[in-house]
Amino acid sequence: MDRYETFATWIFIVFGALIITGLMAFAIATGDKAAFLFALASACAAFFLGFAVIFDQPRLYGLILFVSIALIAGSITAIVT
C-alpha cells in the first residue's frame, strides 16, 4: 500500500467511523432525528473523502471535506437547540 492509500484508509476509519458515529449515537440516544440525519449525511460525505485521496483529487477532497464539516456543524447545532 502506498502513502495515499494508507492516508485514505485512516480517513475512512478515524473521521468517518469514530467521530461521526459518536454524533449519530448521541442523536439516537436523545431522539433527535434532524441531528441524526445531518450526522448520517456527514458520514456518507466522509466516506467519499478516501476516494478523493486515492484518485489524487485535491479540489474534490477540499469540497467534500467542507461539506462534511458543514454537516457536522449542522448536527451539533441541531443537538444544542
Coordinates of N, CA and C in Angstrom, one line a residue:
M1 N 0.8 -1.2 0.0 CA 0.0 0.0 0.0 C 0.9 1.2 0.0
D2 N 0.6 2.2 -0.9 CA 1.4 3.4 -0.9 C 0.9 4.4 0.1
R3 N 1.5 5.5 0.1 CA 1.2 6.6 1.1 C -0.2 7.1 1.0
Y4 N -0.7 7.3 -0.2 CA -2.1 7.8 -0.4 C -3.1 6.8 0.1
E5 N -2.9 5.6 -0.2 CA -3.9 4.5 0.2 C -3.9 4.4 1.7
T6 N -2.8 4.5 2.4 CA -2.7 4.4 3.8 C -3.5 5.6 4.5
F7 N -3.2 6.8 3.9 CA -3.9 8.0 4.4 C -5.4 7.9 4.2
A8 N -5.8 7.4 3.0 CA -7.3 7.3 2.7 C -7.9 6.3 3.7
T9 N -7.2 5.2 4.0 CA -7.7 4.2 5.0 C -7.9 4.8 6.3
W10 N -7.0 5.6 6.8 CA -7.2 6.3 8.1 C -8.3 7.3 8.1
I11 N -8.5 8.0 6.9 CA -9.7 8.9 6.8 C -11.0 8.1 7.0
F12 N -11.1 6.9 6.3 CA -12.2 6.1 6.4 C -12.5 5.7 7.9
I13 N -11.4 5.3 8.6 CA -11.6 4.7 9.9 C -11.8 5.8 10.9
V14 N -10.9 6.8 11.0 CA -11.0 7.8 12.1 C -12.1 8.8 11.9
F15 N -12.1 9.4 10.7 CA -13.1 10.5 10.6 C -14.5 10.0 10.3
G16 N -14.6 9.0 9.4 CA -15.9 8.5 9.0 C -16.6 7.6 10.1
A17 N -15.8 6.8 10.7 CA -16.4 5.8 11.6 C -16.5 6.2 13.1
L18 N -15.4 6.7 13.6 CA -15.4 7.0 15.0 C -16.1 8.3 15.4
I19 N -15.7 9.4 14.8 CA -16.2 10.7 15.2 C -17.6 10.9 14.9
I20 N -18.0 10.6 13.6 CA -19.3 10.8 13.2 C -20.3 9.8 13.8
T21 N -19.8 8.6 14.0 CA -20.7 7.6 14.6 C -21.0 8.0 16.0
G22 N -20.1 8.6 16.7 CA -20.4 9.1 18.1 C -21.5 10.2 18.0
L23 N -21.5 11.0 17.0 CA -22.6 12.0 16.9 C -23.9 11.3 16.5
M24 N -23.8 10.3 15.7 CA -25.1 9.6 15.4 C -25.6 8.8 16.6
A25 N -24.8 8.2 17.4 CA -25.2 7.5 18.6 C -25.9 8.5 19.6
F26 N -25.2 9.6 19.7 CA -25.8 10.6 20.7 C -27.2 11.1 20.2
A27 N -27.3 11.3 18.9 CA -28.6 11.8 18.3 C -29.6 10.7 18.5
I28 N -29.3 9.4 18.3 CA -30.3 8.4 18.5 C -30.7 8.3 20.0
A29 N -29.7 8.4 20.9 CA -30.0 8.3 22.3 C -30.9 9.5 22.8
T30 N -30.7 10.7 22.2 CA -31.6 11.8 22.6 C -32.8 11.9 21.8
G31 N -33.0 11.1 20.7 CA -34.2 11.1 19.9 C -34.2 12.3 19.0
D32 N -33.1 12.8 18.6 CA -33.1 14.0 17.7 C -32.9 13.5 16.3
K33 N -34.0 13.5 15.5 CA -34.0 13.0 14.1 C -33.1 13.9 13.2
A34 N -33.3 15.2 13.3 CA -32.5 16.1 12.4 C -31.0 15.9 12.7
A35 N -30.6 15.8 13.9 CA -29.1 15.7 14.2 C -28.6 14.4 13.6
F36 N -29.4 13.3 13.8 CA -29.0 12.0 13.2 C -28.9 12.1 11.7
L37 N -29.8 12.7 11.0 CA -29.7 12.8 9.6 C -28.5 13.6 9.1
F38 N -28.3 14.7 9.8 CA -27.1 15.5 9.5 C -25.8 14.7 9.7
A39 N -25.7 13.9 10.8 CA -24.5 13.1 11.0 C -24.4 12.0 10.0
L40 N -25.5 11.4 9.6 CA -25.5 10.3 8.6 C -25.0 10.9 7.3
A41 N -25.5 12.0 6.9 CA -25.1 12.6 5.6 C -23.6 13.0 5.7
S42 N -23.1 13.4 6.9 CA -21.7 13.7 7.0 C -20.9 12.5 6.9
A43 N -21.4 11.4 7.5 CA -20.6 10.1 7.4 C -20.5 9.6 5.9
C44 N -21.6 9.8 5.2 CA -21.6 9.5 3.8 C -20.6 10.3 3.0
A45 N -20.5 11.6 3.3 CA -19.6 12.5 2.7 C -18.1 12.1 3.1
A46 N -17.9 11.8 4.3 CA -16.6 11.5 4.8 C -16.1 10.2 4.2
F47 N -17.0 9.3 3.9 CA -16.7 8.0 3.2 C -16.0 8.3 1.9
F48 N -16.6 9.3 1.1 CA -16.0 9.6 -0.2 C -14.7 10.4 -0.1
L49 N -14.4 10.9 1.0 CA -13.1 11.6 1.1 C -11.9 10.6 0.8
G50 N -12.0 9.4 1.2 CA -11.0 8.4 0.9 C -10.8 8.2 -0.6
F51 N -11.9 8.2 -1.3 CA -11.8 8.0 -2.8 C -11.1 9.2 -3.4
A52 N -11.4 10.4 -2.9 CA -10.7 11.6 -3.4 C -9.2 11.6 -3.2
V53 N -8.8 11.0 -2.1 CA -7.4 10.9 -1.8 C -6.8 9.8 -2.7
I54 N -7.4 8.7 -2.9 CA -6.9 7.6 -3.7 C -6.7 8.1 -5.1
F55 N -7.7 8.8 -5.7 CA -7.6 9.2 -7.1 C -6.9 10.6 -7.2
D56 N -6.3 11.1 -6.1 CA -5.5 12.3 -6.2 C -6.3 13.5 -6.8
Q57 N -7.4 13.8 -6.1 CA -8.2 14.9 -6.5 C -8.3 15.9 -5.3
P58 N -7.3 16.8 -5.2 CA -7.3 17.7 -4.0 C -8.4 18.7 -4.0
R59 N -8.9 19.2 -5.1 CA -10.1 20.1 -5.1 C -11.3 19.4 -4.6
L60 N -11.5 18.2 -5.1 CA -12.7 17.4 -4.7 C -12.6 17.1 -3.2
Y61 N -11.4 16.8 -2.8 CA -11.1 16.5 -1.4 C -11.5 17.7 -0.5
G62 N -11.1 18.9 -0.9 CA -11.4 20.1 -0.1 C -12.9 20.3 -0.1
L63 N -13.6 20.1 -1.2 CA -15.0 20.4 -1.3 C -15.8 19.4 -0.4
I64 N -15.4 18.1 -0.5 CA -16.1 17.1 0.3 C -15.8 17.3 1.8
L65 N -14.6 17.7 2.1 CA -14.3 18.0 3.5 C -15.1 19.2 4.0
F66 N -15.2 20.2 3.2 CA -16.0 21.3 3.6 C -17.5 20.9 3.8
V67 N -18.1 20.2 2.9 CA -19.4 19.7 3.1 C -19.6 18.9 4.3
S68 N -18.6 18.0 4.6 CA -18.7 17.1 5.7 C -18.6 17.9 7.0
I69 N -17.8 18.9 7.1 CA -17.6 19.7 8.3 C -18.9 20.6 8.5
A70 N -19.5 21.1 7.4 CA -20.7 21.9 7.5 C -21.9 21.0 8.0
L71 N -21.9 19.7 7.6 CA -22.9 18.8 8.1 C -22.7 18.5 9.5
I72 N -21.5 18.3 9.9 CA -21.2 18.1 11.4 C -21.6 19.3 12.2
A73 N -21.4 20.5 11.7 CA -21.8 21.7 12.4 C -23.3 21.7 12.5
G74 N -24.0 21.3 11.4 CA -25.5 21.3 11.4 C -26.0 20.3 12.4
S75 N -25.3 19.1 12.5 CA -25.7 18.1 13.5 C -25.5 18.6 14.9
I76 N -24.4 19.3 15.2 CA -24.1 19.8 16.6 C -25.1 20.9 16.9
T77 N -25.4 21.8 15.9 CA -26.4 22.8 16.1 C -27.8 22.2 16.4
A78 N -28.2 21.2 15.7 CA -29.5 20.5 15.9 C -29.5 19.9 17.3
I79 N -28.4 19.4 17.8 CA -28.4 18.8 19.1 C -28.5 19.9 20.2
V80 N -27.8 21.0 20.0 CA -27.7 22.1 21.0 C -29.1 22.8 21.1
T81 N -29.8 23.0 20.0 CA -31.0 23.8 20.0 C -32.2 22.9 20.3

